[in-house]
């Protein structure tokens, strides 16, 4: 269906498929071919002619008339087109189907051009009453319908001698035009579009004034109109409800060639340079000053949708369907809005996809990435995309346009929202990470400073900095007008997470504090408990200062240990509480910490005591205790054994005295009550705020922790019965040894 294949003119033949070559369209484009096929390259042609982006700023003129009445010749002269014309030698039909070409004549008006009609498109419609198509009225009807549905102006080309010949072929054509026009309005009553029927009377002699010819033609038309059966509701309509009329006479091209050319030029000027908004009456008059394209003639199909619209219309016509222009316009709107939507998304993608890819990379690698330049890119991409869609698509059916615009906004907003949230997410994760590092660093610097540091202060200032940074990043990616452009929730979540992190850091810090205090307790107890046990070795009692004169009773060793233990822990508790307050710890947290400290301290004490009573250690202490009592007198002077001494008596007293220590040391009991220390009362209730994690690393205490199965008795037992027995036997053996030695030395002293 390519144009030149039927046109052996001027020697130009383009290869099939070479549709981008402007030369292919030298003679215009064959919109409908002789087989009634629509040419899919129409839209390409309009692009090549730079009409597609003209919006509504274009005009369409169709020419009608009998075969070989010089229609193509007229158009070529008027518009500089190159529609093929019959050669005077061959005289056979040349124009087949419907051809379209853009006006090639330049407007020559001297003014600024604002009055010039731009982008005039001309359709050359095959005349059908000639010899070659015989009685085929079908194509005539269809092409008339097609022309009326699309064109603003219909040039009716007619010989002067045919005017008034009511039976003439022309009248058949006019009847068809009026009929199909009514058909159009069946479905399209709301639009009030009009058309201009522009009669060009050919071989106009001038003997009958144009005015008379005009009257005759109008009378004929009215008669035809009256004879037509009108659809319901349109019975009383007149021909003037739908048509304006204009008339122009042209002299014989062959006989008055100069006059013909001059008059055609005048007519052409009127088409190309007429004023845009003349009064309709003026069109009916003879003033050549008036322009012919009235706004109400325009079919309001944007230029970029024209090809698709025309194809849809033709499809309906050729398949004998009732032509429903409003529906066609809606379908066109859907088609074009979809196309425009895809087009604007291409530009959108170009800007946005790189960001999406970078962000996906960040997520994939697990390293959140705050994308630079995202905010400006999103803002400009969104507004540009919507703006260009609006510019192109708003010319189409309003309802469809609004729906598609909402669809477009939804599409891009879904993606922008994902980017936005991805960015906030990255800012969130990086922010939390930075915050953690900053607080940790500040604490470790603080730990090295002698003045110490205020944890709560560090957290407060770092939190402030972290939130400021987050808000700055979030603010940078706000897009005004986008429904998702708000980060309130994300900010709240961020603040909550910072709170959790600082809570965790504070708990860690509390743990470290607890560990430090425990270590302090351990070293204090290690020293003081050791001192008490070492004192046993002297046989003259424990921790009391010797110069006080008062001999600390061995029997009260546990009382002393308990007291120093309680004092130590109290001291530690004070240290803990002081430091915890600078950590901004809550009352509950401090309670739990102190409770844990007491329980752990008790464990420390127990372990320390166990160390002291380890077999060898205790036996050594008992032996020292005994030897001290046996070898020294009450004044602390070493005895020199003489045979007269009551070695046996002293030995027995000393041994019995030391032996009393074994049951005493077996259990941690206070002398006053001869009961275990008030461990339960001293440790206190488990605070209700203690979590399982708080209790997890605490060894059970007999008598306090029911699930342990051990009673308080067992908790305070220092030596088992078996150990006690064994210790007793071994001690006695050792004491016996000391006694024998003393005895021997006493005798030896005499023999010497
Ligand atoms: P179309 O079939 O209506 O497009 O007619 P063409 O433009 O192909 O012309 C048909 C024939 O009429 C050609 O031989 C032209 O030379 C001739 N012709 C063109 N203009 C005029 C005119 O003004 N008067 C007459 N009598 N013949 C013309
Ligand atoms: Mg022709």
XYZ file of C-alpha atoms and ligand atoms in Angstrom:
781
model
C 0.000 0.000 0.000
C 2.964 2.304 -0.324
C 2.232 5.434 -2.194
C 4.683 5.510 -5.039
C 3.941 1.998 -6.257
C 0.853 3.386 -7.924
C 2.533 6.554 -9.019
C 4.904 6.281 -11.903
C 5.355 10.002 -11.759
C 8.536 12.038 -11.734
C 10.460 8.822 -11.752
C 10.666 8.390 -8.026
C 10.174 4.890 -6.645
C 10.926 4.191 -3.031
C 11.647 0.720 -1.861
C 8.922 -0.840 0.204
C 9.477 -0.356 3.886
C 11.580 2.710 3.413
C 8.977 4.804 5.143
C 11.309 7.203 6.840
C 12.453 8.732 3.592
C 10.569 12.004 3.071
C 10.816 11.460 -0.672
C 8.443 8.504 -0.315
C 5.800 11.055 0.578
C 6.472 13.448 -2.250
C 2.864 13.072 -3.362
C 1.501 12.956 0.124
C 0.402 9.822 1.886
C -2.321 7.483 0.739
C -4.493 7.324 3.835
C -6.955 4.848 2.343
C -5.998 2.772 -0.653
C -8.230 1.394 -3.411
C -8.706 -1.787 -1.391
C -10.081 0.344 1.479
C -7.041 -0.417 3.619
C -5.870 2.169 6.083
C -2.218 3.136 5.786
C -0.355 2.456 9.053
C 2.278 5.023 8.082
C 0.008 8.015 8.438
C 1.382 8.829 11.856
C 4.948 8.569 10.513
C 4.031 10.980 7.759
C 2.646 13.489 10.248
C 5.841 13.234 12.271
C 8.009 13.776 9.232
C 5.933 16.831 8.415
C 6.312 18.094 11.988
C 2.586 18.145 12.560
C 2.431 15.579 15.382
C 3.444 17.950 18.112
C 1.154 20.743 17.000
C -1.586 19.918 19.504
C -4.782 21.439 18.164
C -2.915 23.835 15.986
C -3.633 22.215 12.662
C -6.476 22.193 10.129
C -7.928 19.610 7.863
C -9.566 20.278 4.508
C -11.116 17.633 2.275
C -12.061 18.015 -1.330
C -15.105 16.373 -2.873
C -16.493 16.270 -6.330
C -17.047 14.238 -9.418
C -14.243 12.371 -11.025
C -11.967 14.450 -13.223
C -13.320 17.844 -12.320
C -9.880 19.156 -11.619
C -9.879 18.594 -7.826
C -6.299 17.475 -7.608
C -5.276 20.236 -9.952
C -7.011 22.762 -7.697
C -5.406 21.478 -4.514
C -1.964 21.452 -6.063
C -2.370 25.057 -7.070
C -3.868 26.131 -3.776
C -1.506 24.318 -1.436
C 1.550 23.453 -3.475
C 0.812 19.792 -3.048
C 1.764 17.218 -5.635
C -1.309 15.094 -5.847
C -1.277 13.279 -9.138
C -3.497 14.691 -11.820
C -4.832 13.189 -14.947
C -2.611 13.854 -17.895
C -4.493 15.539 -20.706
C -3.352 12.812 -23.083
C -4.390 9.702 -21.184
C -7.542 10.747 -19.449
C -7.901 8.010 -16.916
C -8.526 8.151 -13.233
C -5.478 8.889 -11.144
C -6.537 9.605 -7.572
C -7.444 6.382 -5.857
C -8.712 6.134 -2.354
C -7.921 9.083 -0.137
C -4.667 10.974 -0.154
C -3.373 13.448 2.378
C -0.667 16.044 2.145
C 0.507 18.987 4.142
C 0.214 22.450 2.655
C 3.508 23.399 1.027
C 2.734 27.022 0.318
C 4.270 29.642 2.529
C 2.026 32.263 3.940
C 3.108 35.555 2.400
C 1.274 37.962 4.648
C 3.357 40.887 5.720
C 2.224 40.943 9.318
C 3.653 39.016 12.189
C 2.083 35.779 11.103
C -0.244 35.392 14.013
C -3.138 35.256 11.637
C -1.721 32.548 9.518
C -3.293 29.170 9.654
C -0.475 26.780 10.293
C -0.299 23.096 9.568
C -2.981 22.867 6.939
C -3.570 19.272 5.907
C -5.415 18.539 2.718
C -7.254 15.353 1.814
C -7.817 14.539 -1.822
C -10.782 12.177 -2.008
C -11.299 9.984 -4.994
C -14.327 10.968 -7.037
C -16.538 7.987 -7.531
C -19.042 8.826 -10.132
C -16.607 8.386 -12.957
C -16.380 5.562 -15.412
C -13.921 3.421 -13.548
C -15.779 2.725 -10.326
C -19.091 2.397 -12.006
C -22.018 2.462 -9.681
C -19.987 1.887 -6.545
C -21.704 4.324 -4.236
C -20.385 2.484 -1.228
C -16.942 4.031 -1.300
C -18.414 7.452 -1.853
C -20.504 7.111 1.280
C -17.685 5.805 3.317
C -15.207 8.413 2.225
C -17.750 11.174 2.815
C -18.369 9.912 6.297
C -14.648 9.700 6.939
C -14.054 13.217 5.619
C -16.890 14.696 7.656
C -15.785 13.000 10.827
C -12.312 14.454 10.497
C -12.330 17.617 8.377
C -13.208 21.170 9.194
C -13.756 22.304 5.667
C -15.156 20.354 2.729
C -14.363 21.852 -0.618
C -17.073 20.843 -3.025
C -15.681 21.071 -6.514
C -18.399 21.556 -9.145
C -18.634 22.664 -12.811
C -20.651 25.798 -13.281
C -22.794 24.140 -15.884
C -23.806 21.489 -13.342
C -25.278 24.052 -10.951
C -29.032 23.757 -10.876
C -29.039 20.387 -12.554
C -30.849 18.705 -9.781
C -30.432 15.273 -11.310
C -26.729 15.728 -11.658
C -24.185 13.447 -10.091
C -23.182 16.310 -7.810
C -26.525 16.309 -6.161
C -26.154 12.640 -5.349
C -22.863 13.439 -3.695
C -24.323 16.342 -1.743
C -27.194 14.182 -0.605
C -24.716 11.641 0.649
C -22.783 14.298 2.529
C -25.876 15.645 4.256
C -27.109 12.162 5.076
C -23.920 10.892 6.617
C -23.613 14.099 8.567
C -26.937 13.364 10.206
C -25.688 9.878 10.904
C -22.744 11.345 12.784
C -24.982 13.303 15.066
C -27.020 10.293 16.030
C -24.451 9.370 18.603
C -22.952 12.754 19.142
C -25.741 15.149 19.986
C -23.847 16.998 22.662
C -21.095 18.317 20.439
C -22.022 21.195 18.313
C -19.334 20.912 15.741
C -20.035 22.476 12.421
C -18.411 22.156 9.034
C -17.848 24.576 6.240
C -19.038 23.506 2.816
C -16.881 25.516 0.475
C -18.187 25.425 -3.077
C -15.592 26.052 -5.736
C -17.369 26.581 -9.014
C -15.131 25.592 -11.886
C -15.059 27.012 -15.358
C -16.916 29.949 -13.934
C -17.835 32.226 -16.803
C -19.083 35.259 -14.884
C -22.158 35.677 -17.039
C -24.347 34.375 -14.238
C -23.351 36.252 -11.089
C -21.863 34.088 -8.386
C -24.619 35.319 -6.070
C -27.230 33.642 -8.242
C -25.350 30.396 -8.456
C -24.983 30.514 -4.713
C -28.737 30.974 -4.257
C -29.514 28.113 -6.584
C -27.126 25.807 -4.775
C -28.531 26.713 -1.372
C -32.066 26.107 -2.620
C -31.050 22.724 -3.920
C -29.374 21.869 -0.648
C -32.421 22.889 1.370
C -34.580 20.761 -0.832
C -32.320 17.771 -0.263
C -32.282 18.465 3.438
C -36.093 18.549 3.592
C -36.308 15.273 1.741
C -34.029 13.484 4.212
C -35.632 11.507 7.000
C -34.168 12.865 10.225
C -33.441 10.913 13.341
C -35.810 11.472 16.286
C -35.203 14.806 17.955
C -33.619 16.336 14.895
C -36.804 16.617 12.799
C -36.956 20.376 12.926
C -33.262 21.009 12.427
C -32.113 23.031 9.480
C -29.101 22.635 7.313
C -27.656 25.772 8.881
C -27.489 24.050 12.230
C -24.624 21.980 10.882
C -23.105 23.796 7.979
C -21.724 27.113 6.958
C -21.390 27.819 3.270
C -18.905 29.636 1.144
C -18.747 30.045 -2.625
C -16.000 30.877 -5.022
C -15.853 30.902 -8.793
C -12.738 29.910 -10.749
C -12.265 30.542 -14.461
C -11.363 27.832 -16.944
C -7.803 26.746 -16.422
C -7.218 26.063 -20.096
C -8.933 29.111 -21.547
C -8.068 31.739 -18.943
C -4.832 30.401 -17.498
C -3.598 33.737 -16.128
C -6.901 34.595 -14.516
C -7.106 31.023 -13.171
C -3.701 31.321 -11.522
C -4.462 34.758 -10.106
C -7.824 33.708 -8.664
C -6.416 30.508 -7.211
C -3.736 32.574 -5.508
C -6.363 34.845 -3.988
C -8.314 31.849 -2.755
C -5.191 30.211 -1.395
C -4.345 33.325 0.578
C -7.748 33.174 2.134
C -7.108 29.653 3.327
C -3.648 30.289 4.580
C -3.733 33.796 5.868
C -7.261 34.544 6.869
C -7.997 35.896 10.287
C -8.590 33.343 12.919
C -11.900 34.375 14.281
C -14.079 36.039 11.672
C -17.803 36.455 12.018
C -19.660 33.681 10.321
C -21.721 36.072 8.217
C -18.577 37.400 6.768
C -17.744 33.934 5.517
C -21.024 33.900 3.704
C -20.205 37.247 2.228
C -17.632 37.821 -0.406
C -14.969 39.546 1.562
C -11.730 37.758 0.881
C -10.281 39.239 4.017
C -11.984 36.689 6.182
C -10.372 33.515 7.295
C -12.200 30.277 7.035
C -11.146 28.124 9.967
C -13.597 28.739 12.765
C -12.877 27.112 16.132
C -16.168 25.242 16.076
C -15.140 23.442 12.912
C -12.218 21.849 14.659
C -12.729 18.209 15.622
C -10.553 18.658 18.704
C -8.360 15.672 18.031
C -4.797 16.480 19.094
C -2.389 16.145 16.182
C -0.427 13.360 17.846
C -3.594 11.310 18.089
C -4.969 12.061 14.690
C -3.594 9.007 12.880
C -4.885 6.632 15.499
C -8.245 8.348 15.627
C -8.577 8.327 11.845
C -7.743 4.650 11.756
C -10.385 3.867 14.380
C -12.977 5.896 12.530
C -12.147 4.222 9.254
C -12.309 0.819 10.880
C -15.833 1.558 12.106
C -16.875 2.915 8.747
C -15.428 0.132 6.656
C -17.064 -2.477 8.870
C -20.426 -0.709 8.588
C -20.652 -0.016 12.273
C -22.559 2.950 13.574
C -20.041 5.696 13.946
C -19.891 6.822 17.526
C -17.471 9.721 17.743
C -17.601 10.224 21.514
C -16.690 6.592 22.042
C -13.971 6.852 19.436
C -12.589 9.888 21.212
C -12.586 8.056 24.495
C -10.835 5.062 22.971
C -8.331 7.383 21.385
C -7.783 9.060 24.729
C -7.104 5.723 26.365
C -4.711 4.700 23.646
C -2.852 7.979 23.533
C -2.792 8.537 27.278
C -1.247 5.085 27.633
C 1.312 5.910 24.989
C 2.119 9.268 26.530
C 2.331 7.626 29.927
C 4.897 5.179 28.592
C 6.819 7.985 26.930
C 7.046 10.146 30.019
C 8.032 7.098 32.062
C 11.036 6.585 29.799
C 12.401 9.963 30.845
C 11.450 9.258 34.441
C 13.253 5.906 34.322
C 16.382 7.497 32.963
C 16.695 9.620 36.068
C 15.275 7.268 38.659
C 16.531 3.806 37.719
C 20.190 4.590 38.545
C 19.098 5.529 42.057
C 16.966 2.435 42.359
C 19.882 0.281 41.296
C 22.287 1.918 43.695
C 19.849 1.553 46.526
C 19.206 -2.102 45.686
C 22.968 -2.655 45.704
C 23.185 -1.150 49.144
C 20.398 -3.341 50.444
C 21.887 -6.405 48.781
C 25.330 -5.870 50.250
C 23.835 -5.189 53.663
C 25.559 -1.838 53.756
C 22.879 0.820 53.782
C 23.706 3.683 51.462
C 22.432 7.235 51.800
C 22.188 8.326 48.165
C 23.507 11.771 47.330
C 21.400 13.970 45.065
C 18.319 11.820 45.493
C 16.056 14.633 46.678
C 16.602 17.035 43.764
C 16.389 14.124 41.298
C 13.098 12.917 42.715
C 11.626 16.384 42.841
C 12.521 17.258 39.296
C 11.634 13.824 37.897
C 8.230 13.866 39.525
C 7.265 17.351 38.461
C 8.675 16.964 34.963
C 6.940 13.649 34.428
C 3.577 14.902 35.572
C 4.053 18.181 33.743
C 4.838 16.587 30.401
C 2.005 14.128 30.801
C -0.328 17.005 31.506
C 0.857 18.980 28.496
C 0.386 16.089 26.092
C -2.505 14.171 27.546
C -4.792 16.874 28.865
C -5.889 17.595 25.314
C -7.693 14.284 25.292
C -10.983 13.216 26.803
C -11.020 14.742 30.273
C -12.291 11.745 32.198
C -9.769 9.412 30.636
C -7.013 11.957 31.104
C -7.757 12.334 34.800
C -7.869 8.591 35.317
C -4.601 8.024 33.502
C -2.963 10.879 35.298
C -3.934 9.310 38.601
C -2.531 6.026 37.311
C 0.729 7.715 36.358
C 1.028 9.469 39.698
C 0.347 6.223 41.436
C 3.022 4.470 39.416
C 5.757 7.004 39.982
C 4.769 7.655 43.574
C 5.005 3.963 44.388
C 8.554 3.951 43.131
C 9.520 7.285 44.642
C 8.060 6.212 47.939
C 10.198 3.085 47.880
C 13.267 5.215 47.223
C 12.248 7.660 49.923
C 11.759 4.940 52.482
C 14.914 3.177 51.410
C 16.771 6.421 51.986
C 15.199 6.916 55.401
C 15.950 3.326 56.201
C 19.603 3.765 55.295
C 19.772 7.018 57.244
C 18.182 5.215 60.167
C 20.587 2.296 60.151
C 23.672 4.408 59.601
C 22.461 6.872 62.189
C 22.027 4.177 64.825
C 25.431 2.739 63.967
C 27.145 6.138 64.168
C 25.329 6.936 67.366
C 26.464 3.689 69.000
C 30.040 4.329 67.943
C 29.982 7.942 69.078
C 28.646 7.112 72.530
C 31.069 4.227 72.958
C 33.991 6.424 71.893
C 32.968 9.230 74.219
C 32.692 6.769 77.106
C 36.110 5.312 76.474
C 37.631 8.786 76.333
C 35.761 9.596 79.539
C 37.118 6.495 81.225
C 40.654 7.712 80.653
C 39.929 11.109 82.117
C 40.542 11.514 85.803
C 37.516 13.765 86.074
C 35.337 10.895 84.891
C 32.403 11.340 82.605
C 28.670 11.738 82.677
C 27.103 9.006 80.645
C 23.672 10.619 80.593
C 25.193 13.805 79.229
C 26.996 11.943 76.483
C 23.795 10.175 75.477
C 21.798 13.387 75.451
C 24.188 15.273 73.218
C 24.792 12.357 70.853
C 21.049 11.726 70.568
C 20.514 15.334 69.629
C 23.211 15.191 66.969
C 21.877 11.905 65.576
C 18.341 13.250 65.277
C 19.500 16.454 63.634
C 21.423 14.477 61.048
C 18.504 12.174 60.352
C 16.091 15.052 59.985
C 18.444 16.813 57.633
C 18.714 13.745 55.419
C 14.990 13.077 55.538
C 14.187 16.680 54.765
C 16.445 16.587 51.734
C 14.330 13.886 50.090
C 10.935 15.439 50.681
C 8.985 15.987 47.488
C 6.355 18.644 47.711
C 2.951 17.481 46.615
C 3.731 13.778 46.847
C 1.329 11.991 49.166
C 4.130 9.999 50.775
C 6.320 12.993 51.523
C 6.368 12.837 55.286
C 8.794 11.259 57.726
C 7.058 11.757 61.040
C 6.567 8.073 61.649
C 10.097 7.200 60.584
C 11.498 9.870 62.865
C 9.510 8.505 65.785
C 10.813 5.037 65.028
C 14.344 6.366 64.814
C 14.039 8.123 68.146
C 12.682 4.956 69.670
C 15.599 2.951 68.336
C 18.111 5.484 69.603
C 16.392 5.211 72.967
C 16.727 1.456 72.860
C 20.367 1.639 71.863
C 21.200 4.101 74.608
C 19.242 1.925 77.029
C 21.351 -1.029 75.992
C 24.547 0.987 76.232
C 23.540 2.178 79.662
C 22.793 -1.380 80.761
C 26.207 -2.427 79.456
C 27.729 0.436 81.355
C 25.826 -0.637 84.460
C 27.168 -4.148 84.036
C 30.657 -2.822 83.784
C 30.083 -0.759 86.889
C 28.739 -3.800 88.727
C 31.771 -5.813 87.665
C 34.108 -3.105 88.900
C 32.364 -2.902 92.259
C 32.363 -6.686 92.616
C 36.054 -6.787 91.878
C 36.578 -4.192 94.587
C 34.529 -6.268 97.042
C 36.542 -9.358 96.155
C 39.854 -7.709 96.820
C 38.680 -6.142 100.050
C 37.278 -9.421 101.306
C 40.279 -11.348 100.199
C 42.419 -9.163 102.400
C 40.207 -8.901 105.447
C 39.030 -12.514 105.541
C 42.589 -13.661 105.046
C 43.608 -11.506 107.962
C 40.989 -13.114 110.225
C 42.072 -16.607 109.339
C 45.716 -15.785 109.671
C 44.948 -14.488 113.133
C 43.783 -17.980 114.049
C 47.362 -19.097 113.644
C 48.476 -16.894 116.468
C 46.224 -18.759 118.917
C 45.475 -15.494 120.536
C 42.565 -14.411 118.498
C 41.862 -12.319 115.448
C 41.600 -8.864 114.095
C 41.729 -6.813 117.250
C 44.782 -4.688 117.453
C 47.170 -6.297 119.932
C 47.868 -2.989 121.663
C 44.158 -2.594 122.531
C 44.891 -5.197 125.110
C 41.662 -6.862 124.517
C 42.067 -10.282 123.133
C 39.628 -10.846 120.304
C 37.825 -14.032 120.950
C 38.369 -16.909 118.564
C 34.761 -17.813 119.166
C 33.590 -14.589 117.546
C 35.490 -15.008 114.273
C 32.269 -15.348 112.250
C 30.754 -12.285 113.866
C 33.762 -10.291 112.830
C 33.789 -11.694 109.312
C 30.074 -11.013 108.951
C 30.486 -7.494 110.173
C 33.365 -6.669 107.895
C 31.520 -8.313 105.080
C 28.409 -6.277 105.693
C 30.487 -3.083 106.009
C 32.385 -3.815 102.852
C 29.272 -4.473 100.864
C 27.609 -1.375 102.253
C 30.586 0.619 101.126
C 30.360 -1.016 97.719
C 26.656 -0.294 97.525
C 27.357 3.368 98.084
C 29.904 3.386 95.290
C 27.458 1.626 92.994
C 24.576 3.953 93.762
C 26.680 7.074 93.282
C 27.918 5.997 89.876
C 24.554 4.634 88.770
C 22.922 7.987 89.250
C 25.271 9.550 86.716
C 24.250 6.786 84.360
C 20.715 7.988 84.642
C 19.695 4.600 85.949
C 16.187 4.190 87.234
C 15.306 3.269 90.808
C 14.378 -0.232 89.717
C 17.603 -0.685 87.880
C 19.608 0.442 90.911
C 17.582 -1.902 93.132
C 18.343 -4.826 90.898
C 22.000 -3.844 90.735
C 22.316 -3.676 94.529
C 20.493 -6.927 94.968
C 22.786 -8.584 92.472
C 25.793 -7.021 94.194
C 24.757 -8.489 97.567
C 24.164 -11.931 96.159
C 27.408 -11.931 94.246
C 29.322 -10.571 97.230
C 28.026 -13.384 99.344
C 29.288 -15.769 96.707
C 32.656 -14.031 96.825
C 32.784 -14.376 100.581
C 31.854 -18.035 100.403
C 34.562 -18.683 97.862
C 37.104 -16.798 99.940
C 36.234 -18.805 103.048
C 36.435 -22.043 101.109
C 39.894 -21.076 100.010
C 40.893 -20.507 103.602
C 39.604 -23.836 104.782
C 41.142 -25.884 102.033
C 42.604 -28.947 103.718
C 46.236 -28.057 103.956
C 45.529 -24.426 104.820
C 43.254 -25.115 107.746
C 45.380 -27.926 109.162
C 48.324 -25.572 109.100
C 46.342 -22.860 110.887
C 45.114 -25.312 113.536
C 48.601 -26.563 114.074
C 49.933 -23.007 114.414
C 47.079 -22.172 116.766
C 47.863 -25.201 118.878
C 51.610 -24.624 118.866
C 51.062 -21.029 119.864
C 48.974 -22.093 122.817
C 51.286 -24.958 123.724
C 54.666 -23.323 123.267
C 53.958 -19.882 124.649
C 52.819 -18.922 128.057
C 50.048 -16.486 128.729
C 52.467 -13.621 128.573
C 53.560 -14.734 125.147
C 56.951 -15.962 126.251
C 58.217 -19.239 124.669
C 58.362 -22.073 127.101
C 61.550 -23.995 127.814
C 60.351 -27.383 128.767
C 61.647 -28.845 132.007
C 60.910 -32.331 133.185
C 58.959 -30.869 136.059
C 56.597 -29.027 133.801
C 53.089 -30.315 133.402
C 53.662 -30.904 129.755
C 50.778 -33.273 129.505
C 48.364 -30.843 131.148
C 49.406 -27.926 128.983
C 49.311 -30.121 125.928
C 45.812 -31.323 126.733
C 44.473 -27.811 127.360
C 46.057 -26.412 124.264
C 44.857 -29.331 122.132
C 41.308 -29.127 123.496
C 41.237 -25.390 123.004
C 42.296 -25.736 119.370
C 39.924 -28.640 118.824
C 37.004 -26.370 119.716
C 37.852 -24.386 116.616
C 36.942 -27.270 114.334
C 33.200 -27.283 115.060
C 33.312 -23.498 115.257
C 34.826 -23.163 111.820
C 32.549 -25.845 110.367
C 29.635 -23.505 110.253
C 29.185 -19.829 109.670
C 27.296 -18.925 112.810
C 27.095 -15.769 114.825
C 28.118 -16.148 118.431
C 25.287 -14.072 119.814
C 22.479 -16.028 118.299
C 24.445 -19.175 117.497
C 22.439 -19.008 114.315
C 23.589 -18.417 110.736
C 23.807 -14.785 109.687
C 20.470 -13.238 108.618
C 21.325 -13.870 105.019
C 17.799 -13.751 103.707
C 16.954 -10.524 105.420
C 20.278 -9.000 104.441
C 19.954 -9.844 100.746
C 16.333 -8.821 100.674
C 13.509 -9.711 98.348
C 14.140 -10.265 94.709
C 13.175 -6.918 93.154
C 10.050 -7.265 91.049
C 11.830 -5.573 88.167
C 14.567 -8.230 88.014
C 14.490 -10.037 84.673
C 15.454 -13.639 84.101
C 18.605 -12.272 82.488
C 19.439 -10.542 85.745
C 19.142 -13.809 87.653
C 20.733 -16.034 85.083
C 24.372 -15.711 86.136
C 23.682 -15.761 89.867
C 24.570 -19.021 91.636
C 21.779 -20.236 93.876
C 21.979 -19.548 97.603
C 20.820 -22.334 99.904
C 17.812 -21.472 101.997
C 16.988 -18.533 99.732
C 16.451 -20.163 96.426
C 13.889 -22.840 96.873
C 14.587 -24.618 93.645
C 18.144 -25.222 94.802
C 17.082 -27.895 97.327
C 19.766 -26.874 99.817
C 18.789 -25.240 103.057
C 20.404 -22.355 104.820
C 22.197 -24.898 106.996
C 24.002 -26.209 104.029
C 24.674 -22.731 102.731
C 26.533 -21.814 105.910
C 28.281 -25.175 106.305
C 31.991 -24.592 105.849
C 33.251 -28.111 106.538
C 31.470 -31.366 105.908
C 31.278 -33.924 108.702
C 33.747 -36.177 106.935
C 36.193 -33.336 106.472
C 35.764 -32.361 110.053
C 36.513 -35.873 111.208
C 39.497 -36.169 108.969
C 40.760 -32.778 110.062
C 40.369 -33.757 113.710
C 42.374 -36.946 113.235
C 45.108 -35.257 111.321
C 45.277 -32.373 113.716
C 45.563 -34.704 116.666
C 48.356 -36.546 114.958
C 50.173 -33.348 114.329
C 49.599 -32.169 117.912
C 50.809 -35.493 119.198
C 53.951 -35.015 117.223
C 54.514 -31.613 118.765
C 53.883 -33.057 122.228
C 56.356 -35.902 121.749
C 58.952 -33.476 120.576
C 58.370 -31.255 123.597
C 58.601 -34.196 125.912
C 61.813 -35.296 124.314
C 63.319 -31.876 124.538
C 62.401 -31.644 128.231
C 64.181 -34.901 128.996
C 67.006 -33.998 126.670
C 67.428 -30.693 128.497
C 68.101 -32.648 131.741
C 70.432 -35.188 130.267
C 72.488 -32.429 128.772
P -9.662 15.116 -10.529
O -9.908 13.763 -10.944
O -10.887 15.806 -10.084
O -8.600 15.161 -9.437
O -9.118 15.931 -11.763
P -7.634 16.246 -12.189
O -7.089 17.343 -11.370
O -6.860 14.998 -12.262
O -7.910 16.845 -13.597
C -8.696 16.192 -14.518
C -8.538 16.875 -15.880
O -9.144 18.160 -15.879
C -7.106 17.106 -16.268
O -6.894 16.727 -17.603
C -6.890 18.576 -16.098
O -5.997 19.141 -17.018
C -8.250 19.134 -16.356
N -8.490 20.371 -15.719
C -7.848 20.837 -14.631
N -8.327 22.012 -14.247
C -9.324 22.309 -15.146
C -10.199 23.407 -15.274
O -10.172 24.397 -14.526
N -11.105 23.350 -16.305
C -11.152 22.280 -17.095
N -12.067 22.291 -18.039
N -10.318 21.263 -17.044
C -9.411 21.252 -16.046
Mg -7.661 13.676 -8.541
